[in-house]
Short mmCIF file of C-alpha atoms in Angstrom, two decimals:
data_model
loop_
_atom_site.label_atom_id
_atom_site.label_comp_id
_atom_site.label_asym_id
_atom_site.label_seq_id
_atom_site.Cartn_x
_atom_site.Cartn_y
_atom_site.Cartn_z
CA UNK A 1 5.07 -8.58 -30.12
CA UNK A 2 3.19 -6.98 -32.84
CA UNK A 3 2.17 -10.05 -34.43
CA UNK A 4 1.25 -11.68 -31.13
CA UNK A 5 -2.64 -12.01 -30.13
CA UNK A 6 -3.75 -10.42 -27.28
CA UNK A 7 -4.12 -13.29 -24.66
CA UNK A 8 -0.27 -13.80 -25.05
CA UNK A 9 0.39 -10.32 -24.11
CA UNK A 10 -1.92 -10.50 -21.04
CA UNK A 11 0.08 -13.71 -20.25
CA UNK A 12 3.39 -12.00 -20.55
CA UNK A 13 2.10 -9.36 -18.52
CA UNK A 14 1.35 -11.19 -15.69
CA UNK A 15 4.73 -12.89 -15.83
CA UNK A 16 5.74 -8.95 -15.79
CA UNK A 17 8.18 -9.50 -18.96
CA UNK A 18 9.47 -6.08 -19.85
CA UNK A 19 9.53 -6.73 -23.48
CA UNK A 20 5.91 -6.42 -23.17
CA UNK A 21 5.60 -3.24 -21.68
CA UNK A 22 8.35 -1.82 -23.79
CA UNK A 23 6.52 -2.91 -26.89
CA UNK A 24 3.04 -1.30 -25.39
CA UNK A 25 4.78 2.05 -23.57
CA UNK A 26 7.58 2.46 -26.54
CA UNK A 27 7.06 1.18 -29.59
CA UNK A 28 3.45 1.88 -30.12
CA UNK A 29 2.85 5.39 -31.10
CA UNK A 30 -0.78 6.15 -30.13
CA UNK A 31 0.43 5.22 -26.89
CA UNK A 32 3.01 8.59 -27.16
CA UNK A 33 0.96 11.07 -27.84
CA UNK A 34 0.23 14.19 -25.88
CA UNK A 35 -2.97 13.02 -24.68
CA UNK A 36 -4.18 10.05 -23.39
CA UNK A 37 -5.61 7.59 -26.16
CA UNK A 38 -9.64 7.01 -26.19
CA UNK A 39 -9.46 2.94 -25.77
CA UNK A 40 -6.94 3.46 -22.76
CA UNK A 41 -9.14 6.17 -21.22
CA UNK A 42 -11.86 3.79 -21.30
CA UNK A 43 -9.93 1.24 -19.81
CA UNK A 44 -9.00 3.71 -17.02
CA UNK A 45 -12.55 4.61 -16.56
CA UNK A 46 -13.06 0.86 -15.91
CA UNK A 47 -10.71 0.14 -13.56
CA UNK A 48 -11.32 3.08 -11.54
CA UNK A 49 -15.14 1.30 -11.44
CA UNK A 50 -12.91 -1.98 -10.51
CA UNK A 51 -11.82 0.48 -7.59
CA UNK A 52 -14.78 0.91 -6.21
CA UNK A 53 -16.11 -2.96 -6.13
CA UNK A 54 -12.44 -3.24 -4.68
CA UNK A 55 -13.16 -0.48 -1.70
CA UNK A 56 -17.11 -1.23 -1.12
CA UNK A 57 -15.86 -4.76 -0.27
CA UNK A 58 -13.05 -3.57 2.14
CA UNK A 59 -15.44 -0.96 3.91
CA UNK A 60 -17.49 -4.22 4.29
CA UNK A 61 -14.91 -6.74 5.35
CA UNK A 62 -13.55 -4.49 7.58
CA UNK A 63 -17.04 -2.98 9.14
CA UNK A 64 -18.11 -6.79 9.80
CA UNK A 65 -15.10 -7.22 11.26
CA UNK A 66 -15.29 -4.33 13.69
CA UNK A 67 -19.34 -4.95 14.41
CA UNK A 68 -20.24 -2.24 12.43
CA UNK A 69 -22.85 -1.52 9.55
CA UNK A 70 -21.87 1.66 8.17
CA UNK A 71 -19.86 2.04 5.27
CA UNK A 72 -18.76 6.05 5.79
CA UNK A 73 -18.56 8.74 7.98
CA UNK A 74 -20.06 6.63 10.80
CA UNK A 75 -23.56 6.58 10.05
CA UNK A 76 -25.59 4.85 7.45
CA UNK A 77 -26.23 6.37 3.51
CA UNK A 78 -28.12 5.68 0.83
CA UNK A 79 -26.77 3.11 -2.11
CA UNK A 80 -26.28 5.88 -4.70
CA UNK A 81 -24.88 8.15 -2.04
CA UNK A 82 -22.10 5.62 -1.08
CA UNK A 83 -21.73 4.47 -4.41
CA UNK A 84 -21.11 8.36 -5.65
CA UNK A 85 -18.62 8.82 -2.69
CA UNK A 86 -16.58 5.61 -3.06
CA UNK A 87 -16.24 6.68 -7.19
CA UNK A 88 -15.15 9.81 -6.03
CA UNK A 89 -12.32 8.91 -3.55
CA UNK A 90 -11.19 6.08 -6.34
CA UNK A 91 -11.25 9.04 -8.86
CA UNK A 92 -8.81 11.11 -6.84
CA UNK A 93 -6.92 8.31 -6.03
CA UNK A 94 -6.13 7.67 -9.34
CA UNK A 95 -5.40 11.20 -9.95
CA UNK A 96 -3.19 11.27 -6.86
CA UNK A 97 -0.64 8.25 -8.33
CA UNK A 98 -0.52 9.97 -10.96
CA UNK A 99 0.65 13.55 -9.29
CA UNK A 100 3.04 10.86 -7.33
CA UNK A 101 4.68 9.56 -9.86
CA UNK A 102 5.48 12.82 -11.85
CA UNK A 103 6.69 14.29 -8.35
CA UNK A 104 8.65 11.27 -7.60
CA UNK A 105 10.03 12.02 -11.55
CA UNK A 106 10.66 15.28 -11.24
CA UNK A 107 12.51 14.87 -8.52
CA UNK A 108 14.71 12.29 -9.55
CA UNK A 109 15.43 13.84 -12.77
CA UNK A 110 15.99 17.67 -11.17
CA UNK A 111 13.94 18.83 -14.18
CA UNK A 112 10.41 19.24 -15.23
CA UNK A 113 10.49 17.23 -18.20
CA UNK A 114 8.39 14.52 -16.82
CA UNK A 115 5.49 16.67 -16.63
CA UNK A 116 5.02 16.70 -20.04
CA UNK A 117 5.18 12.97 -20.48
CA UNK A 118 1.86 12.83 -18.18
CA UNK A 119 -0.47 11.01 -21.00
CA UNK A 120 2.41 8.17 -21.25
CA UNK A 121 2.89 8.18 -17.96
CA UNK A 122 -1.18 7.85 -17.07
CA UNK A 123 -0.79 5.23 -19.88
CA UNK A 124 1.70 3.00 -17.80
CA UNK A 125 -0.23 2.93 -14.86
CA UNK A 126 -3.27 2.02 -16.69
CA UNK A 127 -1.89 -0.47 -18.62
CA UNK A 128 -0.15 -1.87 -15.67
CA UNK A 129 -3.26 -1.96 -13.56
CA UNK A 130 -4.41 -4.18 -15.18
CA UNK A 131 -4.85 -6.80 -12.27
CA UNK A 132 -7.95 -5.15 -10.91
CA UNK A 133 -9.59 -6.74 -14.09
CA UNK A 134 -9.15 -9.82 -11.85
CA UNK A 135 -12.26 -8.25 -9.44
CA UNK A 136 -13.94 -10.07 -11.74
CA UNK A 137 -13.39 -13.09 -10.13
CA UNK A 138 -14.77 -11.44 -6.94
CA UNK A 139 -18.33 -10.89 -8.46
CA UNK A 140 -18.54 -14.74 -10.10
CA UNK A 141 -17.52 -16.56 -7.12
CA UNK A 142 -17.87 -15.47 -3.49
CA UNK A 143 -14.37 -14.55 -1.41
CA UNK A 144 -15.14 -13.90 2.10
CA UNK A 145 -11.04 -13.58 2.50
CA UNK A 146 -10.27 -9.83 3.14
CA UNK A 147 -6.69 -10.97 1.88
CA UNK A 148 -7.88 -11.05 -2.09
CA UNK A 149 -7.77 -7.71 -2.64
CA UNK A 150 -4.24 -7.48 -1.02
CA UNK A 151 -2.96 -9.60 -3.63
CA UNK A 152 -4.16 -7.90 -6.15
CA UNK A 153 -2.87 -4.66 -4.47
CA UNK A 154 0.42 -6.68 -4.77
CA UNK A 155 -0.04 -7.89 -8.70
CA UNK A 156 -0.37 -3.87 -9.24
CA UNK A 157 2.27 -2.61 -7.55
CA UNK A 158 4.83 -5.38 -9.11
CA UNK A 159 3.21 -4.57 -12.24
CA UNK A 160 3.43 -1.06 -12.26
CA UNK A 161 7.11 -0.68 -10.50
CA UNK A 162 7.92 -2.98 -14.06
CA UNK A 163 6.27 -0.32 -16.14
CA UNK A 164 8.06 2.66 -14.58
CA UNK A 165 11.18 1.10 -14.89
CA UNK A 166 10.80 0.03 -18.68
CA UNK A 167 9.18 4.02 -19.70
CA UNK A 168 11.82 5.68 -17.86
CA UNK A 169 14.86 3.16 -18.49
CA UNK A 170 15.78 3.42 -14.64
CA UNK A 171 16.75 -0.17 -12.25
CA UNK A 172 13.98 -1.91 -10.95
CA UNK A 173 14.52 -1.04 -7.47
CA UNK A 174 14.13 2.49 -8.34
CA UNK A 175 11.09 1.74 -10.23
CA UNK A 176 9.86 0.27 -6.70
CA UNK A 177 10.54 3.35 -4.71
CA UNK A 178 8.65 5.46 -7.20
CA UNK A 179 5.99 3.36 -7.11
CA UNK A 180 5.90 3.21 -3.03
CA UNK A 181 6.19 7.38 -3.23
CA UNK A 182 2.92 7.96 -4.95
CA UNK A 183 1.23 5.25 -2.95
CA UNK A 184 2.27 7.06 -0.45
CA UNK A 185 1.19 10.35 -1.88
CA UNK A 186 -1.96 8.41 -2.71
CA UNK A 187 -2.71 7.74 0.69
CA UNK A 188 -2.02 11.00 2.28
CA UNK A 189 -4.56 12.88 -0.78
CA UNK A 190 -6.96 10.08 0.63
CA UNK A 191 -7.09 11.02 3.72
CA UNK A 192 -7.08 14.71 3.56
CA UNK A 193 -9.82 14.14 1.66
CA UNK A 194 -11.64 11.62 3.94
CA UNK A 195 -11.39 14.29 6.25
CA UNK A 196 -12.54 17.10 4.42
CA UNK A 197 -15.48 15.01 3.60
CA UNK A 198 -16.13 13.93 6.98
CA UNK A 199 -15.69 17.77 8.42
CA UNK A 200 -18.77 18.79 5.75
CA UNK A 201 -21.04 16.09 6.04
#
């Protein structure tokens, strides 16, 4: 893969071929290092702004469907005040799968040792989120179907359970249930924190 161009890489990453991801997660150094490389962090930074495009239009969807014009906490806000709450909750999402995935680690491994594999860790979930790029599509052409974002919930999840099984050498199934755990974890840090929110303002 290292003299392959980048659109064939993107193409093998959609068909979720793990000699991809072990060429991205293994063999290139910068990606092992203890801290997360700049380019990736930028990507991450983007896709958690994906996130949000991704959530505003759910909050929509589903208010339409339901009658209902506010976005959050029941009662109408200001753009940049829903904006800045929506990048939040995507922010500590993100942070949350991560926390997931090095608990669901830890666990499986009865050792710590994960925890200090966080950067190349963060680095396989970023990498294999890389079907929110595909919200693009959302802002050329107009999809009224709440079920888009699903699918792309369902690209990402394939995509990452691939990733966790190629860093950590582990059967795909396993891969799957790690994945599931920190969605899982996700979810629970988003509400708690839905709550919290909701409780102060």
């Amino acid at each position: 893969y290292v003299e392959h161009d980048v659109v064939i890489k993107f193409i093998d990453m959609l068909l979720h071929k793990p000699q991809v991801y072990r060429h991205l997660l293994v063999n290139k150094l910068e990606f092992r290092q203890p801290t997360i490389e700049r380019n990736i962090g930028k990507l991450g930074i983007l896709l958690v702004l994906f996130n949000v495009y991704i959530d505003w239009f759910r909050l929509e969807e589903g208010g339409r469907l339901r009658g209902q014009r506010e976005l959050l906490f029941g009662r109408q806000l200001p753009f940049a005040a829903q904006y800045l709450c929506i990048l939040a909750f995507s922010a500590v999402d993100a942070g949350a799968q991560l926390v997931g995935i090095l608990l669901a680690s830890t666990i499986h491994q009865r050792s710590w040792r994960p925890a200090g594999r966080w950067a190349t860790i963060a680095t396989a979930l970023i990498i294999s989120s890389f079907g929110k790029v595909l919200t693009l599509l959302l802002v050329i052409w107009e999809y009224n179907e709440a079920y888009y974002p699903w699918l792309l919930d369902a690209l990402q999840f394939t995509s990452q359970s691939t990733a966790v099984s190629v860093l950590f050498d582990v059967h795909a199934l396993w891969a799957g249930l790690v994945v599931v755990f920190s969605a899982a974890f996700k979810q629970l840090v988003h509400f708690a924190v839905l709550g919290a929110a909701s409780a102060v303002l």
